[in-house]
Coordinates of C-alpha atoms and ligand atoms in Angstrom, one line a residue:
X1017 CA 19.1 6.0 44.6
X1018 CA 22.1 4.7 42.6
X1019 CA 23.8 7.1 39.9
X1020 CA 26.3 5.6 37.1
X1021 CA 29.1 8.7 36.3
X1022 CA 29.3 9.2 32.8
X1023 CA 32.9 11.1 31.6
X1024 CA 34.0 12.5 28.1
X1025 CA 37.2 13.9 28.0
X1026 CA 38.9 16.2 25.2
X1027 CA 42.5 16.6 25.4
X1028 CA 44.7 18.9 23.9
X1029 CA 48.2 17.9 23.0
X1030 CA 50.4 20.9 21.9
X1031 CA 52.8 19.2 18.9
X1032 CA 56.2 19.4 19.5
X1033 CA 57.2 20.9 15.7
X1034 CA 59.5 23.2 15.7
X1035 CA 57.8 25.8 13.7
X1036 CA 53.8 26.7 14.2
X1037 CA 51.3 24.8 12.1
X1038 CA 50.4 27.9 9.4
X1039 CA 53.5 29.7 9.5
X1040 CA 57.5 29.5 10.0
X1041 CA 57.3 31.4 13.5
X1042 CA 59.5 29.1 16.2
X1043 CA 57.1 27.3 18.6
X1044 CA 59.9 27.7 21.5
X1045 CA 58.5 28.4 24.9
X1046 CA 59.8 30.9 27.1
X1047 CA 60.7 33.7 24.9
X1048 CA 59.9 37.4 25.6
X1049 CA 56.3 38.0 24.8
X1050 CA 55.6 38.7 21.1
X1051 CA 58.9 38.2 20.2
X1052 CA 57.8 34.7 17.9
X1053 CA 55.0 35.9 15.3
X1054 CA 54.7 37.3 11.7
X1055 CA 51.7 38.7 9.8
X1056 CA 50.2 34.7 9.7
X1057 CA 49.7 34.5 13.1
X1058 CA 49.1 38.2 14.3
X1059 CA 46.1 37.5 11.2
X1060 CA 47.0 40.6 9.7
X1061 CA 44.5 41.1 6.3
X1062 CA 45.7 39.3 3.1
X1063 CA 47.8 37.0 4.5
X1064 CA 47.6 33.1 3.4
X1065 CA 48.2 30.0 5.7
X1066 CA 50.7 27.2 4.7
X1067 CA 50.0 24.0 6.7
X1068 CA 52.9 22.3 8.2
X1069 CA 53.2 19.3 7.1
X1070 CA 54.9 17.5 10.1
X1071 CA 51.9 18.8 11.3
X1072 CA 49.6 16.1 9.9
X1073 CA 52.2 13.4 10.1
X1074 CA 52.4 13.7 13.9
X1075 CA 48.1 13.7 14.0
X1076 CA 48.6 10.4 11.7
X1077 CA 51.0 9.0 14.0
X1078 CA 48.5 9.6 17.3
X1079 CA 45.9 8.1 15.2
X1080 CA 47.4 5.1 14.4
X1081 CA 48.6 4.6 17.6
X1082 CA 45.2 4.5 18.7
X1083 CA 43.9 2.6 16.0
X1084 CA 41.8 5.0 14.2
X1085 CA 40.8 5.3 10.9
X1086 CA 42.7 8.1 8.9
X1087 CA 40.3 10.1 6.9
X1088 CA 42.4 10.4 3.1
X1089 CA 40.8 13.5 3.1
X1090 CA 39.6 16.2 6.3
X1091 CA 39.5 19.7 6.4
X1092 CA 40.0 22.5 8.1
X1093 CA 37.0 24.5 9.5
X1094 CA 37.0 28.4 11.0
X1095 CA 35.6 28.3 14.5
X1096 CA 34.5 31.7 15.2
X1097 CA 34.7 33.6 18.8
X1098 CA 35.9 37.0 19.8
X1099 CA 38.8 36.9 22.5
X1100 CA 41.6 39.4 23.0
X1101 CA 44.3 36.1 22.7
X1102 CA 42.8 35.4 19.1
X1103 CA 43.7 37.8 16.8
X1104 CA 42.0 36.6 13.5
X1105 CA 38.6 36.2 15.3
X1106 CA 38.5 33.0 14.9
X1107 CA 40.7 29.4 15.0
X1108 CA 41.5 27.4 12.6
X1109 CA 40.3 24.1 13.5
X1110 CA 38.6 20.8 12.2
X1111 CA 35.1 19.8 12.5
X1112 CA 32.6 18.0 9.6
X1113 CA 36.0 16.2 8.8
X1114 CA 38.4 15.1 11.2
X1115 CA 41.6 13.3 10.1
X1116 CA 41.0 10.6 12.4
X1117 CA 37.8 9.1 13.9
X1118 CA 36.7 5.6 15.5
X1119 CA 40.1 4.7 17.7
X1120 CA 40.3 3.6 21.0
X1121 CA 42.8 3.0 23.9
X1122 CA 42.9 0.1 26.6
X1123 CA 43.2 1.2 30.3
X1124 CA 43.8 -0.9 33.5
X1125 CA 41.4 -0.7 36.0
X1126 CA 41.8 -2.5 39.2
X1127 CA 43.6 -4.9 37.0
X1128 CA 41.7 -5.0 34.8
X1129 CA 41.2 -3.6 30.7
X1130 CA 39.3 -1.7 30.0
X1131 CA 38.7 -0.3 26.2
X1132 CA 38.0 3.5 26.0
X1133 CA 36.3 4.5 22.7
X1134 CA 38.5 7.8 20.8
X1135 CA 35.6 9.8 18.7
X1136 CA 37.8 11.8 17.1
X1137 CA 41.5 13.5 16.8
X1138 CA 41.7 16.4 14.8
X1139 CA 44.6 19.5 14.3
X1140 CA 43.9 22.6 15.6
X1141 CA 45.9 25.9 16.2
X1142 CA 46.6 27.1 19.5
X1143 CA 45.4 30.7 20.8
X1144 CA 47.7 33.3 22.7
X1145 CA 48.1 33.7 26.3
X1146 CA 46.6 36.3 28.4
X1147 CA 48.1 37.5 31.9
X1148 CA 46.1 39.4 34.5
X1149 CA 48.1 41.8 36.5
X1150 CA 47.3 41.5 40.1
X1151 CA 45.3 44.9 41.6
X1152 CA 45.7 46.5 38.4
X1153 CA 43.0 46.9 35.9
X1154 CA 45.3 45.7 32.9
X1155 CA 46.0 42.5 30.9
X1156 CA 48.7 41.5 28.5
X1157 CA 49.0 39.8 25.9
X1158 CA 51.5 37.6 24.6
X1159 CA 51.1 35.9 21.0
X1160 CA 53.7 33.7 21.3
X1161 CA 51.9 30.9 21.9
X1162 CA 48.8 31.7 18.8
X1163 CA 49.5 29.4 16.1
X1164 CA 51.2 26.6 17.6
X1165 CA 49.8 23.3 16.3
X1166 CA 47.6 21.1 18.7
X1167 CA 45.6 18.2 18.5
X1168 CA 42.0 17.5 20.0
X1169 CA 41.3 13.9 21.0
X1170 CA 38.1 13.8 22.3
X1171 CA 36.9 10.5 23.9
X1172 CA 34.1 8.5 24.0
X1173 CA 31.8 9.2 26.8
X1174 CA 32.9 5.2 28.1
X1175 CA 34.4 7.0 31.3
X1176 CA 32.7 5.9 34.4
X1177 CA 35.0 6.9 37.4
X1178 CA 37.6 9.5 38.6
X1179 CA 40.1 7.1 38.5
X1180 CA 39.3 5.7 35.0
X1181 CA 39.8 9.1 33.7
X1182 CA 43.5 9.3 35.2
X1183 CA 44.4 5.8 33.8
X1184 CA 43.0 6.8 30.5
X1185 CA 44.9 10.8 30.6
X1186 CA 47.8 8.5 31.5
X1187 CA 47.7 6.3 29.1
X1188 CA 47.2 8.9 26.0
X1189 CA 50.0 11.3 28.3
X1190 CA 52.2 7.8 27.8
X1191 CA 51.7 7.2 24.1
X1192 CA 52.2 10.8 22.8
X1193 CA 56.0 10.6 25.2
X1194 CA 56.2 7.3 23.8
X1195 CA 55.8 9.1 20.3
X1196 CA 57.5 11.8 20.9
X1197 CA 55.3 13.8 19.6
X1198 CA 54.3 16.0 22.4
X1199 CA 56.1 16.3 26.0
X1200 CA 53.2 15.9 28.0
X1201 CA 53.6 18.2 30.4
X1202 CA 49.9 19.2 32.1
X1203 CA 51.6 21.9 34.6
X1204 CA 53.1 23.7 31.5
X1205 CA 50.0 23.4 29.4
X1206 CA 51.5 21.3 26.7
X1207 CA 48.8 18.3 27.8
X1208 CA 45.3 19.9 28.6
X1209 CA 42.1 18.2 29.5
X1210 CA 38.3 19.3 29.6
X1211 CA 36.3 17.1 31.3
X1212 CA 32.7 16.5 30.6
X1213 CA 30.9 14.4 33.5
X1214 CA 27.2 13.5 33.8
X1215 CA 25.4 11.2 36.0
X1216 CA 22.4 9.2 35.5
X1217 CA 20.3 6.9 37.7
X1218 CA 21.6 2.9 38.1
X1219 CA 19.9 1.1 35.2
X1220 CA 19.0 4.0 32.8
X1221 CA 20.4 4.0 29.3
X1222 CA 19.9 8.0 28.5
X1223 CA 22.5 10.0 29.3
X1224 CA 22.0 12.9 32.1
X1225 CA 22.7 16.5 31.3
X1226 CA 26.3 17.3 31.4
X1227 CA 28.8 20.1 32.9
X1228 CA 31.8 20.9 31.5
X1229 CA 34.8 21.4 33.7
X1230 CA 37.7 23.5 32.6
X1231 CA 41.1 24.7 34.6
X1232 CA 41.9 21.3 35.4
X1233 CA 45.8 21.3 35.3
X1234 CA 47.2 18.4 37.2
X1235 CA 46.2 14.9 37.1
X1236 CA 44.9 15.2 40.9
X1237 CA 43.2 17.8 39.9
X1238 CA 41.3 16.0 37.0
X1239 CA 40.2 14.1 39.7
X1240 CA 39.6 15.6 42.3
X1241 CA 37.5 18.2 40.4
X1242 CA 35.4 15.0 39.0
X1243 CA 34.7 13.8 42.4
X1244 CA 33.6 16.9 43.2
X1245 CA 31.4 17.8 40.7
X1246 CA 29.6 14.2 41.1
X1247 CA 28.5 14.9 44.6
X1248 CA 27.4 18.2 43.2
X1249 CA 24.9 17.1 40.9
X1250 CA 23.5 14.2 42.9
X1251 CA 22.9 17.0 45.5
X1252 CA 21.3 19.0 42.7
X1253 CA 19.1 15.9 41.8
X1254 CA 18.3 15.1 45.2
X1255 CA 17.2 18.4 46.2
X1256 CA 14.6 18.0 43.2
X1257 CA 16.5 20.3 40.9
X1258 CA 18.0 19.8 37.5
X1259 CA 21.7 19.8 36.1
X1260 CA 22.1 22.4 33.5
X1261 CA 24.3 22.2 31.1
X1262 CA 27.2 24.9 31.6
X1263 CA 31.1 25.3 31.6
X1264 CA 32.3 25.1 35.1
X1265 CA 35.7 26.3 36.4
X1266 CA 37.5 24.2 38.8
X1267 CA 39.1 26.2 41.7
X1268 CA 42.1 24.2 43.1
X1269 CA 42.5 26.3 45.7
X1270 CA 39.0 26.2 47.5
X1271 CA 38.2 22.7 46.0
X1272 CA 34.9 23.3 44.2
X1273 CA 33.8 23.9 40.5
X1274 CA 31.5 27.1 40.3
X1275 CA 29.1 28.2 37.1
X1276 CA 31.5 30.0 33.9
X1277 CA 29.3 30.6 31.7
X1278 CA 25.9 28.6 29.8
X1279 CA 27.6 25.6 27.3
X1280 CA 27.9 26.8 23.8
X1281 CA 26.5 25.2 21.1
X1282 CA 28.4 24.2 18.1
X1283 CA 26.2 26.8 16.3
X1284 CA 27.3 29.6 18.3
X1285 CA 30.4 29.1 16.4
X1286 CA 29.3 29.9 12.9
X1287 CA 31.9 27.0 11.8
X1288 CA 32.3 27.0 7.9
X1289 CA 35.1 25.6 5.8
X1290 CA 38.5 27.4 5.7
X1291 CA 38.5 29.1 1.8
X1292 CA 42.4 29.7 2.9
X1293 CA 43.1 26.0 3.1
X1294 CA 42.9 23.1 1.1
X1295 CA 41.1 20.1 1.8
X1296 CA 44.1 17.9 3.3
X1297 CA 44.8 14.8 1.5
X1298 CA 46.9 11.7 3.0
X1299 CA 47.7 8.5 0.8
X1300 CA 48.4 5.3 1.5
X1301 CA 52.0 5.4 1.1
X1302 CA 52.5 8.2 4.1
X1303 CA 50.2 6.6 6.5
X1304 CA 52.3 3.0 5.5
X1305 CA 55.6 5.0 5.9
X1306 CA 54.3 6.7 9.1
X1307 CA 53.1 2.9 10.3
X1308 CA 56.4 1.4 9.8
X1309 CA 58.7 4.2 11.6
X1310 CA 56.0 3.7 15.0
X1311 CA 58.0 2.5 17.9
X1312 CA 57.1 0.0 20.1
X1313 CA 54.4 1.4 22.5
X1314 CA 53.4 1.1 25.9
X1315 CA 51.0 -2.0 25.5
X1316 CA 53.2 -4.2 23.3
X1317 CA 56.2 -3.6 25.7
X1318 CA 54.3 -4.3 28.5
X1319 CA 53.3 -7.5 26.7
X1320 CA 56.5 -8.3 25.9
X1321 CA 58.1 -7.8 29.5
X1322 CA 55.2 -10.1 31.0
X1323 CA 55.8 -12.8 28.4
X1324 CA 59.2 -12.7 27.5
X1325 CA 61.2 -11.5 30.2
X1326 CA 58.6 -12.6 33.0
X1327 CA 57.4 -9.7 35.0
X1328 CA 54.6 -9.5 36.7
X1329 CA 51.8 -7.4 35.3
X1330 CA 52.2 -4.9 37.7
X1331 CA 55.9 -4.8 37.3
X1332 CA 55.7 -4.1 33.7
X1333 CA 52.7 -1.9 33.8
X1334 CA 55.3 0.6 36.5
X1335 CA 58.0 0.1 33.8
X1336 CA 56.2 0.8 30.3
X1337 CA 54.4 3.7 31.2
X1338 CA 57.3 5.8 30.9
X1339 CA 59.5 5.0 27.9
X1340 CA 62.6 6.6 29.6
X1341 CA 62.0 4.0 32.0
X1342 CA 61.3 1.4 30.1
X1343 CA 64.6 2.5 28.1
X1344 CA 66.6 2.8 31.4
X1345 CA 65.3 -0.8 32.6
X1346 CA 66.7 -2.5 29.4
X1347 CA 69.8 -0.6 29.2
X1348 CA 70.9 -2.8 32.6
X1349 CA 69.2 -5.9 30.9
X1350 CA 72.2 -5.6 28.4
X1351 CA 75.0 -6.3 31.1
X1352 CA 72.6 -7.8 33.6
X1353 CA 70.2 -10.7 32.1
X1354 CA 68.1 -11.3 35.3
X1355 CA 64.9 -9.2 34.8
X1356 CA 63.3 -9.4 38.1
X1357 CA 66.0 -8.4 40.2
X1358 CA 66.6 -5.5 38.1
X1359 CA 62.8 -4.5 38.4
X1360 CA 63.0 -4.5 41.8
X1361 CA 65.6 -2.2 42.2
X1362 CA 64.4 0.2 39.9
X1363 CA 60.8 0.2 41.4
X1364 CA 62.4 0.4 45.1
X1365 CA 65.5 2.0 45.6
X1366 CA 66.2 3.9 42.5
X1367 CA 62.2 5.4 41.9
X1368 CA 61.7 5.9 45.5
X1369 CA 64.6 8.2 45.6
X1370 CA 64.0 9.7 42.6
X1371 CA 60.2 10.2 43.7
X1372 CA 61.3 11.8 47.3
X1373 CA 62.8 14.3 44.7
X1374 CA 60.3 15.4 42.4
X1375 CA 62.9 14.0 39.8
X1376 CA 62.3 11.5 37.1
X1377 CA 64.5 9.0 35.4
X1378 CA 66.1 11.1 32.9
X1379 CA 67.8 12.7 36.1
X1380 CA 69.0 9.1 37.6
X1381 CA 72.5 9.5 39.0
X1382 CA 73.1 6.2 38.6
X1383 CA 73.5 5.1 35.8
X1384 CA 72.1 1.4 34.1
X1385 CA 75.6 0.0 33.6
X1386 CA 76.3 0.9 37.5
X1387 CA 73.0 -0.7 38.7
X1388 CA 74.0 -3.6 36.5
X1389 CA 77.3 -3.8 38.2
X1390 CA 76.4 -3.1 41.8
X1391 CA 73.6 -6.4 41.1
X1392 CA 76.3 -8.7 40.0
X1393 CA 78.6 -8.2 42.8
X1394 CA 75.9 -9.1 44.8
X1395 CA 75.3 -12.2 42.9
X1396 CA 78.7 -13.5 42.8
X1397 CA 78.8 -13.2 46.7
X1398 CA 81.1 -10.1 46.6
X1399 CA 78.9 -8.2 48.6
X1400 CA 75.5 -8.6 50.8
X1401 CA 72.5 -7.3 49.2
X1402 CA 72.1 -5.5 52.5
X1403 CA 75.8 -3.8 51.7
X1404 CA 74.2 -3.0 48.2
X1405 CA 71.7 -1.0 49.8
X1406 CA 74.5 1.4 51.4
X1407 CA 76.5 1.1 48.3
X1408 CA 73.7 2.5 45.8
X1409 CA 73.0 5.1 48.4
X1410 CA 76.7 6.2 47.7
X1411 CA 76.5 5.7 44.0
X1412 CA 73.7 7.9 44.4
X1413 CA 75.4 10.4 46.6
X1414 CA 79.1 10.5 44.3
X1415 CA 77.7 9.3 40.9
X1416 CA 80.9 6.7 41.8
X1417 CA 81.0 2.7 40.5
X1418 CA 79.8 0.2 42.7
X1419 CA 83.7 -1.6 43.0
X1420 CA 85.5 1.7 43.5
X1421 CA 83.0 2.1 46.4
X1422 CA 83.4 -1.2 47.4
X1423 CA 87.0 -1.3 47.6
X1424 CA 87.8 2.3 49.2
X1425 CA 85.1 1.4 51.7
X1426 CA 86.3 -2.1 52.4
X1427 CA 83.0 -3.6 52.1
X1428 CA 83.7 -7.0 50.3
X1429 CA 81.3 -9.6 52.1
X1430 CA 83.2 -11.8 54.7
X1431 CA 82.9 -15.1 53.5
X1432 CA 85.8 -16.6 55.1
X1433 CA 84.4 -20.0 57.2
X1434 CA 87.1 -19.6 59.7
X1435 CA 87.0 -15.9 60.4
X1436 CA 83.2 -16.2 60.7
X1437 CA 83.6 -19.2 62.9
X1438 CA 86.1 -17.1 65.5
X1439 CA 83.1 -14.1 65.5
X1440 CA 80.3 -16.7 66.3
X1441 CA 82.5 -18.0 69.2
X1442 CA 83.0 -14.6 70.5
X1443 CA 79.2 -13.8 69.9
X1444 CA 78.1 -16.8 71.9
X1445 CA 80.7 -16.5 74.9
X1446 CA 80.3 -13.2 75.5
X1447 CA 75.9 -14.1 75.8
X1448 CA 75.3 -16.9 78.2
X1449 CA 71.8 -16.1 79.0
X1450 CA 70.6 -15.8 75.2
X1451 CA 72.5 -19.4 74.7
X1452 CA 70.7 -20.9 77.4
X1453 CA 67.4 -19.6 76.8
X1454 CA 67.7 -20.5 72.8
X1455 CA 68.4 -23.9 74.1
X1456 CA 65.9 -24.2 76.2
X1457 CA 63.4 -23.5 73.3
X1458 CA 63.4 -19.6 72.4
X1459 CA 64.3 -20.0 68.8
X1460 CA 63.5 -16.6 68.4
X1461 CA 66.7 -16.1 69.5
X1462 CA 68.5 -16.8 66.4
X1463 CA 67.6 -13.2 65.0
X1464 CA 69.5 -12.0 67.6
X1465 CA 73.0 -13.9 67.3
X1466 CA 72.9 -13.2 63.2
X1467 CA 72.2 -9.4 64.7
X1468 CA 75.0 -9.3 67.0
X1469 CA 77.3 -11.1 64.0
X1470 CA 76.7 -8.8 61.7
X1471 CA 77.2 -5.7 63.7
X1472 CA 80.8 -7.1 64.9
X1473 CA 80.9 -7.1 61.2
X1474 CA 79.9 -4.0 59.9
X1475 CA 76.8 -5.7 58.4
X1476 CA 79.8 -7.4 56.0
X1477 CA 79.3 -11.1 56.9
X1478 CA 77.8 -13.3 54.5
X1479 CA 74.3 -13.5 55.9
X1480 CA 73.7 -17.0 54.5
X1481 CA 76.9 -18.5 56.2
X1482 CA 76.2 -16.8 59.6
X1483 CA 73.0 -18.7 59.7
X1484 CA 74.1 -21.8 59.2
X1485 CA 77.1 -21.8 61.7
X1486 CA 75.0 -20.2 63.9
X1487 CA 72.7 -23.1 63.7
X1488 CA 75.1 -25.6 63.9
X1489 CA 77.0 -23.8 67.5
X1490 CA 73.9 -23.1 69.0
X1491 CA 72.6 -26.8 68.7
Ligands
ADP2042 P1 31.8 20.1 22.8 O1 32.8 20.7 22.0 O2 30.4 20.7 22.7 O3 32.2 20.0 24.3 P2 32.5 17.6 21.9 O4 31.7 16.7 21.0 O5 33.8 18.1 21.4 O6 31.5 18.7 22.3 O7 32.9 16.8 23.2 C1 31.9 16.3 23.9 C2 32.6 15.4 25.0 O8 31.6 15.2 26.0 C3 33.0 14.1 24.5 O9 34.2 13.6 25.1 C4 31.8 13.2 24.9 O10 32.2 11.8 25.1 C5 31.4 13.8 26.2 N1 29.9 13.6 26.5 C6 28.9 13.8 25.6 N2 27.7 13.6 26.3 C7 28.0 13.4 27.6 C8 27.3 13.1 28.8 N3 26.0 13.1 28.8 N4 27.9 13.0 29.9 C9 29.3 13.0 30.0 N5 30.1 13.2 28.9 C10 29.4 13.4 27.7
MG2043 MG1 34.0 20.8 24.7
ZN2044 ZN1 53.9 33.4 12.6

């Protein structure tokens, strides 16, 4: 039998504000436990909530982005649930009435778009954090972390692979960075994803039962955990059982998903509107203000480095998805107009370094004005792209420019006709046998005269002249 995988995910982007979304308590992370809280978010009796009102903007901002509609009005709703890291006994969250609904995002698949339907994004407040000590029979708590503003994006359930579910965590992880409205960062907990997944026999048009699968906390582990849990359920289908639906915990470590608990239903929650908090209002004017101060995102540039500057699609999909990159990338454009070449370098050199680091751009040692620089002495013949290659290295290495490098290294590309002439002479004299055989027909050969030229060189003779002399003596 042939099952279709049906994936929902809900993602939850902690807001970068500075302050927490009911309350002036700093939202930094990393301070000692309980150090950031007041009466708000401890939810000591009679205090009142005060929403943040960068708060909204920044939901506004992800919902445009996606190309929701902005509700004028939504409200905030008390989800109720007793856990030792929610002191009020319950979160203030949204639920009848988001602020934004009906959005979507485009993914690449296999090279191809595909359009992944957003249900709904709606502000939230984070809870605390709980840490288990290890053999002892005590937890702590730290309520740091209660209070700090998040938004929910739950998707569509248009999902229908593993991998479409990275390219579409990667592409909302992309947009918020590209926003700046959240950092993104799914080790740290500041991007989090549940992932619902289902599967239903080829051809069917009801859904199957779903699990839901928490503790997913790396992108490989999104998938991975998915993969996983489809195999499961076919097994479970197979056998001639039935899927229930539960919450599932993904264990990295042993690579399965086991049973959490039965899945809640939204009435175990007893949601009811906030009487603390005012239905939120949003006019025309913010959302136009918010619309016009968007930056260019990841699609449009993309667009725009295909159509404009020429890039392949693949090119420009490596170079948009991170802005920094995409910033970095045009920064050498300024001194350096020839796009591809510039690509290149990025994607190879620079990225696989940086990748064989665990580093990102924002920790390039070289910076764009020196890549710029090293790619035009290449291109006015100073030096062989293969010199360049040891060049960046040591740009890399001393954070030096390519021409100091260049000079105290003496690696300025021998062009000189005569100088190369006298080396080919030597070359040849000094290998009778290789000379006869590539005159008897082994033009194979030729690889290994420009070999021997350029190591009596130092790999500095210009490799386009030492063919063609090569060619010429050898005739
Ligand atoms: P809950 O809070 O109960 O998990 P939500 O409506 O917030 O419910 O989220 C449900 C998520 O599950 C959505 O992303 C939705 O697309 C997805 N989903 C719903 N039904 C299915 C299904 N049968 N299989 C897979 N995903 C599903
Ligand atoms: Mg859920
Ligand atoms: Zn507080």
């Amino acid at each position: 039998m042939e099952y279709v995988t049906v994936i929902g995910l809900e993602v939850h982007a902690q807001l970068n504000t500075n302050t927490k979304i009911f309350c002036g308590c700093s939202t930094a992370f990393g301070a000692p436990p309980n150090t950031h809280v007041c009466p708000v978010c401890l939810g000591m009796p009679g205090v009142l909530p005060v929403l943040n009102r960068k708060v909204v903007a920044f939901a506004v901002t992800m919902g445009i982005a996606t190309r929701c509609t902005i509700n004028r009005e939504s409200r905030f709703a008390r989800k109720n649930y007793f856990y030792p890291d929610l002191p009020k006994g319950y979160q203030i969250s949204q639920y009848e009435l988001p602020i934004c609904e009906h959005g979507h995002v485009d993914i690449d698949t296999n090279g191809e778009k595909k359009r992944i339907g957003i249900t709904r994004i709606h502000m939230e407040e984070d809870a605390g954090k709980l840490s288990h000590l290890a053999g002892r029979p005590v937890s702590h708590v730290d309520l740091n972390r209660t209070g700090v503003p998040l938004i929910e994006i739950v998707s569509e359930p248009d999902i229908r692979s593993p991998e479409e579910a990275g390219a579409y965590l990667r592409k909302l992880r992309s947009i918020l960075r590209y926003l700046g409205i959240c950092d993104g960062n799914m080790e740290e907990g500041s991007f989090r994803c549940d992932a619902n997944v289902s599967i239903m026999p080829a051809g069917s048009d009801t859904f199957g039962t779903r699990a839901e699968l928490k503790n997913l906390n790396s992108f490989r582990n999104v998938e991975k955990a998915l993969h996983y849990e489809i195999i499961r359920q076919r097994e479970v289908i197979e056998d001639g059982g039935a899927v229930v639906q539960e919450t599932r915990l993904w264990n990295p470590d042993r690579g399965v998903t086991t049973s959490m608990r039965g899945k809640e239903e939204a009435h175990d929650y007893r949601y009811f509107p906030d009487p603390d908090l005012l239905p939120v209002v949003v006019d025309d004017a913010w959302i136009q203000e918010i619309e016009a101060g968007l930056p260019e995102l990841p699609d449009q540039k993309e667009q725009r480095f295909v159509g404009t500057l020429g890039l392949s699609a693949y090119d420009a999909g490596v170079l948009t998805a991170d802005r920094e990159l995409a910033d970095y990338f045009e920064a050498c454009l300024e001194s350096y107009d020839r796009p591809k070449p510039v690509a290149n370098w990025i994607m190879g050199p620079l990225l696989g370094r940086l990748n064989a680091e665990g580093e990102t751009i924002a920790a390039s040692p070289v910076a764009p004005a020196d890549l710029a620089a090293l790619l035009k002495l290449v291109d006015d013949g100073t030096i062989s792209g293969k010199i360049a290659k040891t060049v960046f290295d040591d740009m890399a290495a001393t954070g030096k420019a390519p021409g100091e490098i260049v000079t105290e290294k003496q690696l300025v590309q021998l062009s000189d006709t005569s100088a190369i002439e006298e080396i080919i002479d030597e070359v040849i004299a000094s290998h009778p046998d290789e000379v006869a055989a590539f005159r008897g027909g082994r033009k194979k050969l030729l690889g290994f005269f420009v070999g021997q030229v350029m190591k009596a060189t130092q790999g500095k003779a210009n490799p386009k002249m030492v063919n063609e002399i090569l060619q010429q003596k050898l005739q």
